[in-house]
Amino acid sequence: MIKKNIKINGFTLIEIMVVLVIIAIMASFVVPSVINRPDQARSTKLKNDVLTIESALDLFKLDNGKYPSSENGLRELVQDKDNMYLKRLPLDPWGNQYQYLNPGKYETIDIYSFGADGLVGGSGKDRDIGNWNIEN
């Protein structure tokens, strides 16, 4: 009897998601330099960054069964060299770190920026912007 070794080639969900995350990160750098409107460029970068971080957090949850705690935060996505979800954490359009909260209720997470003023709260252009109020 002849044994045949059959190898099936294809991509895993993780590989596809990593490629999508890389594309989104690249887009977040290219878009601001192409667009000549600073407010719109910042808004686009913020939206892309938040969606990229959200995708990485979803992959983390698939692998670990839960989102990172608020204490460990987004660092969990870049710490493990064997299972890195992001190469590095992006900064918001104003050069500040993105904020993360996992209140543990209803499987929801918050990813946000304090906005242009870098302070909690605010209104207008200085308001906090996150995955709950990103404009499409």
The first five atom37 places (N, CA, C, CB, O) and aatype in JSON, in Angstrom:
{
  "aatype": [12, 9, 11, 11, 2, 9, 11, 9, 2, 7, 13, 16, 10, 9, 6, 9, 12, 19, 19, 10, 19, 9, 9, 0, 9, 12, 0, 15, 13, 19, 19, 14, 15, 19, 9, 2, 1, 14, 3, 5, 0, 1, 15, 16, 11, 10, 11, 2, 3, 19, 10, 16, 9, 6, 15, 0, 10, 3, 10, 13, 11, 10, 3, 2, 7, 11, 18, 14, 15, 15, 6, 2, 7, 10, 1, 6, 10, 19, 5, 3, 11, 3, 2, 12, 18, 10, 11, 1, 10, 14, 10, 3, 14, 17, 7, 2, 5, 18, 5, 18, 10, 2, 14, 7, 11, 18, 6, 16, 9, 3, 9, 18, 15, 13, 7, 0, 3, 7, 10, 19, 7, 7, 15, 7, 11, 3, 1, 3, 9, 7, 2, 17, 2, 9, 6, 2],
  "atom_mask": [
    [1, 1, 1, 1, 1],
    [1, 1, 1, 1, 1],
    [1, 1, 1, 1, 1],
    [1, 1, 1, 1, 1],
    [1, 1, 1, 1, 1],
    [1, 1, 1, 1, 1],
    [1, 1, 1, 1, 1],
    [1, 1, 1, 1, 1],
    [1, 1, 1, 1, 1],
    [1, 1, 1, 0, 1],
    [1, 1, 1, 1, 1],
    [1, 1, 1, 1, 1],
    [1, 1, 1, 1, 1],
    [1, 1, 1, 1, 1],
    [1, 1, 1, 1, 1],
    [1, 1, 1, 1, 1],
    [1, 1, 1, 1, 1],
    [1, 1, 1, 1, 1],
    [1, 1, 1, 1, 1],
    [1, 1, 1, 1, 1],
    [1, 1, 1, 1, 1],
    [1, 1, 1, 1, 1],
    [1, 1, 1, 1, 1],
    [1, 1, 1, 1, 1],
    [1, 1, 1, 1, 1],
    [1, 1, 1, 1, 1],
    [1, 1, 1, 1, 1],
    [1, 1, 1, 1, 1],
    [1, 1, 1, 1, 1],
    [1, 1, 1, 1, 1],
    [1, 1, 1, 1, 1],
    [1, 1, 1, 1, 1],
    [1, 1, 1, 1, 1],
    [1, 1, 1, 1, 1],
    [1, 1, 1, 1, 1],
    [1, 1, 1, 1, 1],
    [1, 1, 1, 1, 1],
    [1, 1, 1, 1, 1],
    [1, 1, 1, 1, 1],
    [1, 1, 1, 1, 1],
    [1, 1, 1, 1, 1],
    [1, 1, 1, 1, 1],
    [1, 1, 1, 1, 1],
    [1, 1, 1, 1, 1],
    [1, 1, 1, 1, 1],
    [1, 1, 1, 1, 1],
    [1, 1, 1, 1, 1],
    [1, 1, 1, 1, 1],
    [1, 1, 1, 1, 1],
    [1, 1, 1, 1, 1],
    [1, 1, 1, 1, 1],
    [1, 1, 1, 1, 1],
    [1, 1, 1, 1, 1],
    [1, 1, 1, 1, 1],
    [1, 1, 1, 1, 1],
    [1, 1, 1, 1, 1],
    [1, 1, 1, 1, 1],
    [1, 1, 1, 1, 1],
    [1, 1, 1, 1, 1],
    [1, 1, 1, 1, 1],
    [1, 1, 1, 1, 1],
    [1, 1, 1, 1, 1],
    [1, 1, 1, 1, 1],
    [1, 1, 1, 1, 1],
    [1, 1, 1, 0, 1],
    [1, 1, 1, 1, 1],
    [1, 1, 1, 1, 1],
    [1, 1, 1, 1, 1],
    [1, 1, 1, 1, 1],
    [1, 1, 1, 1, 1],
    [1, 1, 1, 1, 1],
    [1, 1, 1, 1, 1],
    [1, 1, 1, 0, 1],
    [1, 1, 1, 1, 1],
    [1, 1, 1, 1, 1],
    [1, 1, 1, 1, 1],
    [1, 1, 1, 1, 1],
    [1, 1, 1, 1, 1],
    [1, 1, 1, 1, 1],
    [1, 1, 1, 1, 1],
    [1, 1, 1, 1, 1],
    [1, 1, 1, 1, 1],
    [1, 1, 1, 1, 1],
    [1, 1, 1, 1, 1],
    [1, 1, 1, 1, 1],
    [1, 1, 1, 1, 1],
    [1, 1, 1, 1, 1],
    [1, 1, 1, 1, 1],
    [1, 1, 1, 1, 1],
    [1, 1, 1, 1, 1],
    [1, 1, 1, 1, 1],
    [1, 1, 1, 1, 1],
    [1, 1, 1, 1, 1],
    [1, 1, 1, 1, 1],
    [1, 1, 1, 0, 1],
    [1, 1, 1, 1, 1],
    [1, 1, 1, 1, 1],
    [1, 1, 1, 1, 1],
    [1, 1, 1, 1, 1],
    [1, 1, 1, 1, 1],
    [1, 1, 1, 1, 1],
    [1, 1, 1, 1, 1],
    [1, 1, 1, 1, 1],
    [1, 1, 1, 0, 1],
    [1, 1, 1, 1, 1],
    [1, 1, 1, 1, 1],
    [1, 1, 1, 1, 1],
    [1, 1, 1, 1, 1],
    [1, 1, 1, 1, 1],
    [1, 1, 1, 1, 1],
    [1, 1, 1, 1, 1],
    [1, 1, 1, 1, 1],
    [1, 1, 1, 1, 1],
    [1, 1, 1, 1, 1],
    [1, 1, 1, 0, 1],
    [1, 1, 1, 1, 1],
    [1, 1, 1, 1, 1],
    [1, 1, 1, 0, 1],
    [1, 1, 1, 1, 1],
    [1, 1, 1, 1, 1],
    [1, 1, 1, 0, 1],
    [1, 1, 1, 0, 1],
    [1, 1, 1, 1, 1],
    [1, 1, 1, 0, 1],
    [1, 1, 1, 1, 1],
    [1, 1, 1, 1, 1],
    [1, 1, 1, 1, 1],
    [1, 1, 1, 1, 1],
    [1, 1, 1, 1, 1],
    [1, 1, 1, 0, 1],
    [1, 1, 1, 1, 1],
    [1, 1, 1, 1, 1],
    [1, 1, 1, 1, 1],
    [1, 1, 1, 1, 1],
    [1, 1, 1, 1, 1],
    [1, 1, 1, 1, 1]
  ],
  "atom_positions": [
    [[0.85, -1.16, 0.0], [0.0, 0.0, 0.0], [0.9, 1.24, 0.0], [-0.97, -0.01, 1.22], [1.92, 1.28, 0.69]],
    [[0.51, 2.24, -0.78], [1.27, 3.48, -0.91], [0.69, 4.52, 0.03], [1.26, 3.99, -2.38], [-0.5, 4.82, 0.0]],
    [[1.56, 5.07, 0.86], [1.13, 6.15, 1.74], [1.4, 7.47, 1.05], [1.85, 6.08, 3.12], [2.47, 7.69, 0.5]],
    [[0.43, 8.33, 1.1], [0.59, 9.65, 0.51], [0.6, 10.7, 1.62], [-0.55, 9.95, -0.51], [-0.29, 10.72, 2.47]],
    [[1.59, 11.53, 1.59], [1.64, 12.65, 2.53], [0.99, 13.85, 1.86], [3.11, 12.97, 2.96], [1.49, 14.36, 0.86]],
    [[-0.11, 14.28, 2.42], [-0.83, 15.42, 1.87], [-0.65, 16.58, 2.83], [-2.34, 15.09, 1.64], [-0.95, 16.49, 4.02]],
    [[-0.17, 17.66, 2.29], [0.01, 18.87, 3.09], [-0.96, 19.92, 2.57], [1.49, 19.38, 3.04], [-0.96, 20.25, 1.38]],
    [[-1.76, 20.43, 3.46], [-2.74, 21.45, 3.08], [-2.16, 22.82, 3.42], [-4.12, 21.23, 3.8], [-1.8, 23.1, 4.56]],
    [[-2.09, 23.65, 2.4], [-1.57, 25.0, 2.6], [-2.72, 25.98, 2.74], [-0.65, 25.41, 1.43], [-3.75, 25.83, 2.08]],
    [[-2.55, 26.96, 3.57], [-3.57, 27.98, 3.77], [-3.15, 28.93, 4.87], [0.0, 0.0, 0.0], [-2.07, 28.8, 5.44]],
    [[-4.01, 29.88, 5.15], [-3.73, 30.87, 6.18], [-4.66, 30.65, 7.36], [-3.88, 32.3, 5.63], [-5.83, 30.31, 7.19]],
    [[-4.13, 30.86, 8.56], [-4.96, 30.78, 9.75], [-5.63, 32.13, 9.99], [-4.13, 30.35, 10.98], [-5.23, 33.14, 9.42]],
    [[-6.64, 32.13, 10.83], [-7.34, 33.37, 11.17], [-6.37, 34.37, 11.8], [-8.51, 33.08, 12.13], [-6.45, 35.57, 11.52]],
    [[-5.48, 33.89, 12.64], [-4.51, 34.77, 13.29], [-3.63, 35.45, 12.25], [-3.64, 33.97, 14.29], [-3.39, 36.65, 12.34]],
    [[-3.14, 34.71, 11.26], [-2.28, 35.29, 10.23], [-3.02, 36.36, 9.44], [-1.77, 34.21, 9.28], [-2.46, 37.42, 9.14]],
    [[-4.26, 36.1, 9.1], [-5.06, 37.07, 8.35], [-5.29, 38.32, 9.18], [-6.41, 36.46, 7.91], [-5.18, 39.44, 8.67]],
    [[-5.61, 38.15, 10.47], [-5.85, 39.3, 11.34], [-4.58, 40.12, 11.53], [-6.39, 38.83, 12.7], [-4.64, 41.35, 11.57]],
    [[-3.43, 39.46, 11.64], [-2.17, 40.19, 11.8], [-1.9, 41.04, 10.56], [-0.99, 39.21, 12.04], [-1.46, 42.19, 10.68]],
    [[-2.16, 40.5, 9.38], [-1.97, 41.27, 8.14], [-2.91, 42.47, 8.12], [-2.22, 40.38, 6.9], [-2.49, 43.57, 7.74]],
    [[-4.17, 42.29, 8.53], [-5.11, 43.4, 8.57], [-4.67, 44.47, 9.56], [-6.51, 42.89, 8.94], [-4.8, 45.66, 9.29]],
    [[-4.14, 44.05, 10.69], [-3.65, 45.0, 11.69], [-2.47, 45.79, 11.13], [-3.23, 44.27, 12.99], [-2.4, 47.01, 11.31]],
    [[-1.56, 45.11, 10.44], [-0.4, 45.79, 9.85], [-0.85, 46.8, 8.8], [0.57, 44.77, 9.21], [-0.32, 47.91, 8.74]],
    [[-1.82, 46.43, 7.97], [-2.35, 47.35, 6.96], [-2.98, 48.57, 7.62], [-3.37, 46.64, 6.06], [-2.77, 49.69, 7.16]],
    [[-3.74, 48.35, 8.68], [-4.39, 49.47, 9.37], [-3.35, 50.4, 10.0], [-5.34, 48.95, 10.45], [-3.51, 51.62, 9.96]],
    [[-2.29, 49.83, 10.57], [-1.24, 50.66, 11.17], [-0.54, 51.48, 10.08], [-0.21, 49.78, 11.93], [-0.28, 52.67, 10.27]],
    [[-0.24, 50.84, 8.97], [0.4, 51.57, 7.87], [-0.5, 52.68, 7.36], [0.76, 50.6, 6.72], [-0.04, 53.78, 7.07]],
    [[-1.8, 52.4, 7.26], [-2.74, 53.42, 6.79], [-2.8, 54.59, 7.76], [-4.14, 52.82, 6.61], [-2.95, 55.74, 7.34]],
    [[-2.67, 54.31, 9.05], [-2.74, 55.4, 10.03], [-1.54, 56.34, 9.92], [-2.82, 54.82, 11.44], [-1.62, 57.49, 10.37]],
    [[-0.43, 55.88, 9.34], [0.72, 56.75, 9.13], [0.66, 57.46, 7.78], [2.0, 55.94, 9.23], [1.09, 58.61, 7.67]],
    [[0.14, 56.79, 6.78], [0.1, 57.35, 5.43], [-0.99, 58.41, 5.3], [-0.11, 56.25, 4.41], [-0.76, 59.46, 4.71]],
    [[-2.15, 58.13, 5.84], [-3.3, 59.03, 5.67], [-3.01, 60.45, 6.16], [-4.5, 58.47, 6.4], [-3.31, 61.39, 5.43]],
    [[-2.45, 60.65, 7.36], [-2.19, 62.03, 7.79], [-1.23, 62.79, 6.89], [-1.65, 62.02, 9.19], [-1.36, 64.01, 6.74]],
    [[-0.28, 62.11, 6.29], [0.67, 62.82, 5.43], [0.08, 63.13, 4.06], [1.94, 62.0, 5.27], [0.55, 64.04, 3.38]],
    [[-0.94, 62.39, 3.65], [-1.56, 62.6, 2.34], [-2.64, 63.68, 2.43], [-2.17, 61.29, 1.81], [-2.77, 64.51, 1.52]],
    [[-3.38, 63.68, 3.5], [-4.46, 64.64, 3.66], [-3.9, 65.96, 4.17], [-5.55, 64.1, 4.62], [-3.08, 65.98, 5.09]],
    [[-4.35, 67.05, 3.58], [-3.83, 68.36, 3.96], [-4.73, 69.05, 4.98], [-3.69, 69.23, 2.73], [-4.56, 70.25, 5.24]],
    [[-5.67, 68.34, 5.56], [-6.54, 68.91, 6.57], [-6.21, 68.28, 7.92], [-8.03, 68.69, 6.21], [-6.56, 67.13, 8.16]],
    [[-5.54, 69.0, 8.8], [-5.04, 68.42, 10.05], [-6.11, 67.79, 10.93], [-4.33, 69.47, 10.83], [-5.9, 66.7, 11.47]],
    [[-7.26, 68.44, 11.09], [-8.3, 67.88, 11.95], [-8.83, 66.57, 11.39], [-9.44, 68.89, 12.12], [-9.04, 65.61, 12.13]],
    [[-9.05, 66.54, 10.09], [-9.54, 65.32, 9.47], [-8.47, 64.22, 9.52], [-9.96, 65.59, 8.0], [-8.8, 63.05, 9.73]],
    [[-7.22, 64.59, 9.35], [-6.13, 63.62, 9.42], [-6.02, 63.02, 10.82], [-4.8, 64.28, 9.02], [-5.84, 61.82, 10.97]],
    [[-6.13, 63.87, 11.84], [-6.08, 63.38, 13.22], [-7.24, 62.44, 13.51], [-6.1, 64.56, 14.21], [-7.07, 61.4, 14.14]],
    [[-8.42, 62.82, 13.05], [-9.61, 62.0, 13.24], [-9.44, 60.63, 12.57], [-10.85, 62.71, 12.7], [-9.81, 59.61, 13.14]],
    [[-8.9, 60.63, 11.36], [-8.69, 59.38, 10.63], [-7.65, 58.51, 11.32], [-8.27, 59.67, 9.18], [-7.83, 57.3, 11.45]],
    [[-6.56, 59.11, 11.76], [-5.52, 58.35, 12.47], [-6.08, 57.75, 13.75], [-4.32, 59.24, 12.8], [-5.85, 56.58, 14.04]],
    [[-6.82, 58.55, 14.51], [-7.39, 58.07, 15.75], [-8.33, 56.9, 15.49], [-8.13, 59.19, 16.49], [-8.27, 55.88, 16.19]],
    [[-9.19, 57.03, 14.51], [-10.14, 55.96, 14.18], [-9.39, 54.69, 13.78], [-11.09, 56.4, 13.04], [-9.72, 53.6, 14.26]],
    [[-8.38, 54.82, 12.91], [-7.61, 53.64, 12.49], [-6.88, 53.0, 13.65], [-6.62, 54.02, 11.41], [-6.86, 51.78, 13.78]],
    [[-6.28, 53.82, 14.51], [-5.57, 53.29, 15.67], [-6.51, 52.54, 16.6], [-4.88, 54.42, 16.43], [-6.21, 51.43, 17.03]],
    [[-7.65, 53.14, 16.9], [-8.61, 52.51, 17.82], [-9.12, 51.2, 17.23], [-9.79, 53.47, 18.12], [-9.23, 50.2, 17.95]],
    [[-9.43, 51.19, 15.94], [-9.9, 49.95, 15.31], [-8.81, 48.89, 15.29], [-10.38, 50.24, 13.89], [-9.1, 47.7, 15.45]],
    [[-7.56, 49.3, 15.09], [-6.44, 48.36, 15.1], [-6.25, 47.77, 16.5], [-5.15, 49.05, 14.64], [-6.09, 46.56, 16.64]],
    [[-6.28, 48.62, 17.51], [-6.13, 48.15, 18.89], [-7.3, 47.24, 19.25], [-6.05, 49.34, 19.87], [-7.11, 46.21, 19.91]],
    [[-8.5, 47.61, 18.83], [-9.67, 46.8, 19.11], [-9.54, 45.41, 18.47], [-10.94, 47.5, 18.59], [-9.89, 44.41, 19.1]],
    [[-9.05, 45.34, 17.24], [-8.84, 44.05, 16.57], [-7.8, 43.21, 17.32], [-8.39, 44.27, 15.11], [-7.98, 42.01, 17.49]],
    [[-6.71, 43.85, 17.75], [-5.69, 43.13, 18.5], [-6.24, 42.61, 19.83], [-4.48, 44.04, 18.75], [-5.92, 41.5, 20.25]],
    [[-7.08, 43.42, 20.48], [-7.7, 42.97, 21.74], [-8.66, 41.81, 21.5], [-8.46, 44.14, 22.4], [-8.76, 40.9, 22.33]],
    [[-9.37, 41.82, 20.38], [-10.26, 40.7, 20.05], [-9.46, 39.42, 19.84], [-11.09, 41.02, 18.79], [-9.88, 38.34, 20.27]],
    [[-8.3, 39.53, 19.17], [-7.43, 38.36, 19.0], [-6.91, 37.86, 20.35], [-6.25, 38.7, 18.07], [-6.86, 36.66, 20.59]],
    [[-6.54, 38.8, 21.22], [-6.09, 38.45, 22.56], [-7.18, 37.67, 23.28], [-5.7, 39.71, 23.36], [-6.91, 36.66, 23.93]],
    [[-8.42, 38.15, 23.17], [-9.54, 37.48, 23.83], [-9.77, 36.08, 23.25], [-10.81, 38.32, 23.7], [-10.08, 35.14, 23.99]],
    [[-9.62, 35.94, 21.93], [-9.77, 34.61, 21.31], [-8.75, 33.64, 21.88], [-9.61, 34.71, 19.78], [-9.07, 32.48, 22.14]],
    [[-7.53, 34.1, 22.09], [-6.46, 33.23, 22.59], [-6.56, 32.97, 24.09], [-5.13, 33.83, 22.27], [-6.2, 31.9, 24.56]],
    [[-7.04, 33.96, 24.84], [-6.99, 33.88, 26.31], [-8.34, 33.77, 26.99], [-6.29, 35.06, 26.84], [-8.41, 33.56, 28.2]],
    [[-9.41, 33.9, 26.23], [-10.75, 33.77, 26.81], [-11.28, 35.03, 27.48], [0.0, 0.0, 0.0], [-12.42, 35.05, 27.93]],
    [[-10.47, 36.06, 27.54], [-10.9, 37.32, 28.16], [-10.0, 38.45, 27.68], [-10.89, 37.22, 29.71], [-8.9, 38.21, 27.19]],
    [[-10.49, 39.66, 27.84], [-9.68, 40.84, 27.52], [-8.68, 41.09, 28.64], [-10.58, 42.09, 27.3], [-8.89, 40.63, 29.76]],
    [[-7.6, 41.8, 28.36], [-6.66, 42.15, 29.44], [-7.37, 42.99, 30.51], [-5.43, 42.93, 28.87], [-8.34, 43.7, 30.22]],
    [[-6.88, 42.91, 31.72], [-7.45, 43.72, 32.79], [-7.07, 45.18, 32.59], [-6.98, 43.23, 34.18], [-6.15, 45.5, 31.83]],
    [[-7.79, 46.07, 33.27], [-7.46, 47.49, 33.19], [-6.06, 47.76, 33.73], [-8.5, 48.33, 33.96], [-5.36, 48.65, 33.24]],
    [[-5.64, 46.99, 34.73], [-4.32, 47.19, 35.33], [-3.21, 46.84, 34.34], [-4.18, 46.35, 36.6], [-2.25, 47.59, 34.21]],
    [[-3.35, 45.72, 33.64], [-2.32, 45.3, 32.67], [-2.44, 46.11, 31.39], [-2.44, 43.81, 32.37], [-1.43, 46.4, 30.74]],
    [[-3.65, 46.45, 31.03], [-3.91, 47.32, 29.9], [-3.37, 46.86, 28.57], [0.0, 0.0, 0.0], [-3.22, 45.66, 28.31]],
    [[-3.07, 47.82, 27.74], [-2.64, 47.55, 26.37], [-1.24, 46.96, 26.3], [-2.69, 48.81, 25.55], [-0.85, 46.42, 25.26]],
    [[-0.48, 47.04, 27.39], [0.87, 46.44, 27.41], [0.83, 44.95, 27.11], [1.54, 46.68, 28.77], [1.78, 44.39, 26.57]],
    [[-0.29, 44.31, 27.47], [-0.44, 42.87, 27.22], [-0.32, 42.53, 25.74], [-1.8, 42.38, 27.76], [0.05, 41.41, 25.38]],
    [[-0.64, 43.49, 24.87], [-0.63, 43.23, 23.43], [0.78, 43.21, 22.84], [-1.45, 44.28, 22.72], [0.97, 42.68, 21.75]],
    [[1.75, 43.76, 23.55], [3.11, 43.85, 23.01], [4.17, 43.16, 23.86], [3.48, 45.29, 22.84], [5.33, 43.1, 23.45]],
    [[3.81, 42.65, 25.03], [4.82, 42.1, 25.94], [5.33, 40.72, 25.55], [4.25, 42.04, 27.32], [6.53, 40.48, 25.59]],
    [[4.44, 39.83, 25.18], [4.81, 38.44, 24.92], [5.43, 38.33, 23.53], [3.58, 37.52, 25.04], [4.73, 38.46, 22.53]],
    [[6.72, 38.08, 23.46], [7.43, 38.02, 22.17], [6.94, 36.86, 21.29], [8.94, 37.88, 22.41], [6.99, 36.95, 20.07]],
    [[6.45, 35.78, 21.92], [5.97, 34.64, 21.14], [4.57, 34.85, 20.58], [5.99, 33.4, 22.0], [4.21, 34.25, 19.57]],
    [[3.8, 35.68, 21.23], [2.42, 35.91, 20.79], [2.11, 37.4, 20.85], [1.42, 35.1, 21.67], [1.24, 37.84, 21.61]],
    [[2.82, 38.17, 20.04], [2.68, 39.61, 20.04], [1.5, 40.0, 19.14], [3.99, 40.3, 19.56], [1.44, 39.59, 17.98]],
    [[0.59, 40.78, 19.67], [-0.6, 41.18, 18.92], [-0.38, 42.49, 18.18], [-1.79, 41.31, 19.86], [-0.99, 42.74, 17.14]],
    [[0.49, 43.33, 18.71], [0.91, 44.56, 18.05], [2.42, 44.66, 18.18], [0.19, 45.82, 18.66], [2.98, 44.27, 19.21]],
    [[3.08, 45.17, 17.16], [4.53, 45.34, 17.23], [4.89, 46.39, 18.27], [5.1, 45.73, 15.84], [5.84, 46.23, 19.04]],
    [[4.11, 47.47, 18.28], [4.27, 48.52, 19.29], [2.93, 49.23, 19.43], [5.42, 49.54, 18.89], [2.08, 49.19, 18.54]],
    [[2.77, 49.88, 20.56], [1.53, 50.62, 20.79], [1.62, 51.97, 20.1], [1.27, 50.79, 22.31], [2.58, 52.71, 20.3]],
    [[0.62, 52.3, 19.29], [0.64, 53.61, 18.65], [0.33, 54.72, 19.65], [-0.37, 53.66, 17.48], [-0.29, 54.47, 20.69]],
    [[0.76, 55.92, 19.33], [0.39, 57.1, 20.12], [-0.78, 57.77, 19.43], [1.6, 58.08, 20.28], [-0.94, 57.65, 18.21]],
    [[-1.59, 58.48, 20.2], [-2.71, 59.19, 19.59], [-2.17, 60.34, 18.73], [-3.71, 59.72, 20.68], [-0.98, 60.64, 18.79]],
    [[-3.03, 60.99, 17.95], [-2.56, 62.05, 17.04], [-1.86, 63.21, 17.73], [-3.71, 62.58, 16.25], [-1.2, 64.01, 17.06]],
    [[-2.0, 63.34, 19.04], [-1.37, 64.43, 19.78], [-0.14, 63.96, 20.54], [-2.37, 65.05, 20.76], [0.42, 64.7, 21.35]],
    [[0.29, 62.72, 20.29], [1.51, 62.18, 20.89], [1.34, 61.58, 22.26], [0.0, 0.0, 0.0], [2.34, 61.32, 22.94]],
    [[0.12, 61.34, 22.7], [-0.14, 60.73, 24.01], [-0.51, 59.26, 23.86], [-1.27, 61.49, 24.74], [-0.91, 58.82, 22.78]],
    [[-0.37, 58.51, 24.94], [-0.75, 57.1, 24.9], [-2.27, 56.95, 24.91], [-0.13, 56.35, 26.08], [-2.98, 57.75, 25.51]],
    [[-2.74, 55.92, 24.23], [-4.16, 55.6, 24.27], [-4.49, 55.01, 25.64], [-4.55, 54.6, 23.14], [-3.67, 54.34, 26.25]],
    [[-5.68, 55.28, 26.09], [-6.15, 54.8, 27.38], [-6.99, 53.54, 27.16], [-6.97, 55.89, 28.12], [-7.58, 53.36, 26.09]],
    [[-7.04, 52.68, 28.16], [-7.79, 51.43, 28.05], [-8.46, 51.13, 29.39], [-6.87, 50.25, 27.63], [-7.84, 51.25, 30.44]],
    [[-9.71, 50.74, 29.32], [-10.44, 50.3, 30.51], [-11.2, 49.03, 30.18], [-11.41, 51.4, 31.01], [-11.8, 48.9, 29.12]],
    [[-11.16, 48.1, 31.1], [-11.96, 46.89, 31.02], [-12.77, 46.81, 32.3], [-11.08, 45.6, 30.81], [-12.32, 46.25, 33.3]],
    [[-13.97, 47.4, 32.27], [-14.77, 47.41, 33.49], [-15.26, 46.03, 33.91], [-15.93, 48.32, 33.31], [-15.76, 45.87, 35.02]],
    [[-15.13, 45.04, 33.02], [-15.53, 43.68, 33.36], [-17.02, 43.44, 33.23], [0.0, 0.0, 0.0], [-17.49, 42.34, 33.52]],
    [[-17.78, 44.44, 32.81], [-19.22, 44.28, 32.66], [-19.56, 44.09, 31.2], [-19.97, 45.5, 33.24], [-19.0, 44.76, 30.33]],
    [[-20.45, 43.21, 30.92], [-21.04, 43.04, 29.59], [-20.02, 42.81, 28.5], [-21.85, 44.25, 29.25], [-20.3, 43.06, 27.33]],
    [[-18.82, 42.35, 28.86], [-17.79, 42.07, 27.86], [-17.47, 43.29, 26.99], [-18.22, 40.9, 26.97], [-17.21, 43.15, 25.8]],
    [[-17.49, 44.47, 27.58], [-17.16, 45.68, 26.83], [-15.81, 46.21, 27.28], [-18.25, 46.76, 27.02], [-15.39, 46.01, 28.42]],
    [[-15.15, 46.87, 26.36], [-13.87, 47.51, 26.67], [-13.91, 48.92, 26.12], [-12.66, 46.7, 26.07], [-14.66, 49.22, 25.19]],
    [[-13.11, 49.79, 26.69], [-13.02, 51.17, 26.22], [-11.58, 51.44, 25.81], [-13.49, 52.17, 27.32], [-10.64, 51.2, 26.57]],
    [[-11.42, 51.96, 24.59], [-10.12, 52.4, 24.08], [-10.33, 53.86, 23.7], [-9.61, 51.52, 22.85], [-11.21, 54.17, 22.89]],
    [[-9.54, 54.77, 24.28], [-9.82, 56.17, 24.02], [-8.6, 57.05, 24.17], [-10.89, 56.66, 24.95], [-7.56, 56.65, 24.71]],
    [[-8.75, 58.26, 23.67], [-7.73, 59.31, 23.78], [-8.36, 60.46, 24.56], [-7.22, 59.77, 22.36], [-9.56, 60.7, 24.47]],
    [[-7.54, 61.18, 25.31], [-8.04, 62.35, 26.03], [-8.24, 63.54, 25.1], [-7.07, 62.72, 27.16], [-8.73, 64.59, 25.54]],
    [[-7.87, 63.41, 23.84], [-8.06, 64.5, 22.88], [-6.9, 65.46, 22.86], [0.0, 0.0, 0.0], [-5.83, 65.2, 23.41]],
    [[-7.13, 66.59, 22.21], [-6.07, 67.57, 21.98], [-5.48, 68.14, 23.26], [-6.59, 68.69, 21.13], [-4.29, 68.42, 23.32]],
    [[-6.31, 68.32, 24.3], [-5.79, 68.93, 25.54], [-5.09, 67.92, 26.45], [-6.93, 69.59, 26.3], [-4.4, 68.32, 27.39]],
    [[-5.25, 66.62, 26.19], [-4.59, 65.6, 27.0], [-5.16, 65.45, 28.39], [0.0, 0.0, 0.0], [-4.55, 64.8, 29.24]],
    [[-6.33, 66.04, 28.64], [-6.96, 65.99, 29.97], [-8.27, 65.22, 29.91], [-7.19, 67.41, 30.51], [-8.93, 65.16, 28.87]],
    [[-8.64, 64.64, 31.04], [-9.9, 63.91, 31.13], [-11.07, 64.85, 30.88], [-10.05, 63.22, 32.5], [-11.09, 65.98, 31.39]],
    [[-12.04, 64.39, 30.1], [-13.24, 65.2, 29.82], [-13.0, 66.19, 28.71], [0.0, 0.0, 0.0], [-12.26, 65.9, 27.76]],
    [[-13.6, 67.34, 28.81], [-13.46, 68.37, 27.78], [-14.66, 68.38, 26.85], [0.0, 0.0, 0.0], [-15.56, 67.55, 26.95]],
    [[-14.65, 69.35, 25.97], [-15.74, 69.46, 25.0], [-15.17, 69.95, 23.68], [-16.86, 70.42, 25.51], [-14.03, 70.41, 23.62]],
    [[-15.94, 69.85, 22.64], [-15.5, 70.28, 21.31], [-14.3, 69.47, 20.85], [0.0, 0.0, 0.0], [-14.31, 68.24, 20.91]],
    [[-13.27, 70.16, 20.39], [-12.07, 69.48, 19.91], [-11.27, 68.85, 21.06], [-11.19, 70.45, 19.15], [-10.44, 67.97, 20.82]],
    [[-11.52, 69.29, 22.28], [-10.79, 68.78, 23.44], [-11.5, 67.61, 24.13], [-10.57, 69.89, 24.42], [-11.05, 67.19, 25.2]],
    [[-12.56, 67.1, 23.57], [-13.31, 66.02, 24.21], [-12.55, 64.7, 24.12], [-14.69, 65.88, 23.58], [-11.71, 64.52, 23.25]],
    [[-12.86, 63.79, 25.04], [-12.31, 62.44, 24.98], [-12.93, 61.73, 23.78], [-12.56, 61.66, 26.31], [-14.14, 61.84, 23.55]],
    [[-12.12, 61.01, 23.04], [-12.6, 60.31, 21.85], [-12.21, 58.85, 21.98], [-12.01, 60.94, 20.54], [-11.05, 58.52, 22.23]],
    [[-13.2, 57.97, 21.82], [-12.91, 56.55, 21.96], [-13.77, 55.69, 21.08], [0.0, 0.0, 0.0], [-14.48, 56.17, 20.2]],
    [[-13.68, 54.38, 21.33], [-14.42, 53.45, 20.48], [-15.93, 53.57, 20.65], [-13.98, 52.03, 20.78], [-16.67, 52.96, 19.89]],
    [[-16.39, 54.32, 21.62], [-17.82, 54.5, 21.8], [-18.37, 55.72, 21.04], [-18.12, 54.63, 23.29], [-19.59, 55.83, 20.86]],
    [[-17.51, 56.62, 20.6], [-18.03, 57.82, 19.93], [-17.23, 58.2, 18.67], [-18.02, 58.98, 20.89], [-17.24, 59.37, 18.27]],
    [[-16.57, 57.26, 18.06], [-15.85, 57.55, 16.83], [-16.87, 57.76, 15.72], [-14.84, 56.39, 16.46], [-17.78, 56.96, 15.53]],
    [[-16.7, 58.85, 15.0], [-17.62, 59.15, 13.91], [-17.22, 58.36, 12.67], [-17.63, 60.66, 13.6], [-16.04, 58.24, 12.35]],
    [[-18.21, 57.82, 12.0], [-17.93, 57.01, 10.8], [-17.65, 57.85, 9.6], [-19.08, 56.09, 10.5], [-17.4, 57.32, 8.52]]
  ]
}
